[in-house]
Amino acid sequence: MTELTFEEKNLVCIYSGGGTRLGTIAALEDMRRYLEPDETELRDLTDSAMGKLRGMDDTAFAALDLIPDFDPEDPAYGK
């Protein structure tokens, strides 16, 4: 199994549907339907994350550390 990237992990944290792998995949599929045609980067990220989630079992999903990793020192998050 390929490990989730930093961006994929944060996306999975946001959409972890009820804390289950299948619920998370369903939430990502639902979100994906609302993406605009120009949101290709988010679409690609979502597809990649869903592929990795489909490739793991529920035990591996349960072992993921699904706490968003936001760096408070990063200027992108403001003060």
XYZ file of C-alpha atoms in Angstrom:
79
model
C 0.000 0.000 0.000
C 1.213 3.460 -0.835
C 1.203 5.873 2.071
C -1.030 8.951 1.993
C 0.745 12.201 1.194
C 0.472 15.171 3.559
C -2.245 16.715 1.374
C -4.158 13.438 0.993
C -4.053 12.848 4.735
C -5.495 16.287 5.455
C -8.222 15.744 2.847
C -9.084 12.375 4.411
C -9.206 14.046 7.849
C -11.749 16.558 6.571
C -13.951 13.954 4.905
C -13.536 10.981 7.239
C -17.185 9.918 7.093
C -18.036 8.472 10.469
C -14.490 7.270 10.924
C -14.783 4.358 8.503
C -12.858 3.735 5.323
C -15.975 3.166 3.231
C -17.690 6.198 4.773
C -14.677 8.338 3.921
C -14.620 7.090 0.333
C -18.351 7.848 0.040
C -17.867 11.360 1.454
C -15.016 12.029 -0.988
C -17.098 10.728 -3.902
C -19.953 13.015 -2.859
C -17.664 16.054 -2.539
C -16.082 15.297 -5.912
C -19.455 15.686 -7.655
C -19.555 19.347 -6.628
C -16.141 20.274 -8.013
C -16.063 22.776 -10.850
C -14.329 21.785 -14.119
C -11.364 24.062 -13.336
C -10.713 22.438 -9.931
C -8.422 19.869 -11.486
C -5.835 19.877 -8.699
C -8.427 19.044 -6.034
C -10.023 16.453 -8.329
C -6.654 14.759 -8.858
C -5.891 14.855 -5.128
C -9.308 13.376 -4.330
C -8.910 10.628 -6.920
C -5.466 9.753 -5.588
C -6.672 9.622 -1.978
C -9.681 7.489 -2.905
C -7.462 5.088 -4.829
C -5.211 4.640 -1.825
C -8.186 4.185 0.508
C -9.634 1.540 -1.817
C -6.252 -0.204 -1.802
C -6.110 -0.570 1.983
C -8.192 -2.657 4.322
C -10.198 -1.419 7.300
C -7.431 -2.374 9.742
C -4.904 -0.216 7.904
C -7.422 2.653 7.775
C -8.071 2.368 11.517
C -4.329 2.628 12.136
C -4.080 5.982 10.313
C -3.377 9.015 12.472
C -6.263 11.157 11.230
C -5.497 14.376 13.018
C -5.063 17.331 10.645
C -1.478 18.534 10.528
C -1.654 22.308 10.348
C 1.509 24.235 11.072
C 0.577 27.329 13.110
C 3.858 28.951 12.015
C 2.834 28.724 8.346
C 1.803 32.198 7.153
C -0.949 30.610 5.055
C -2.935 30.010 8.267
C -2.713 33.587 9.520
C -2.096 34.767 13.034
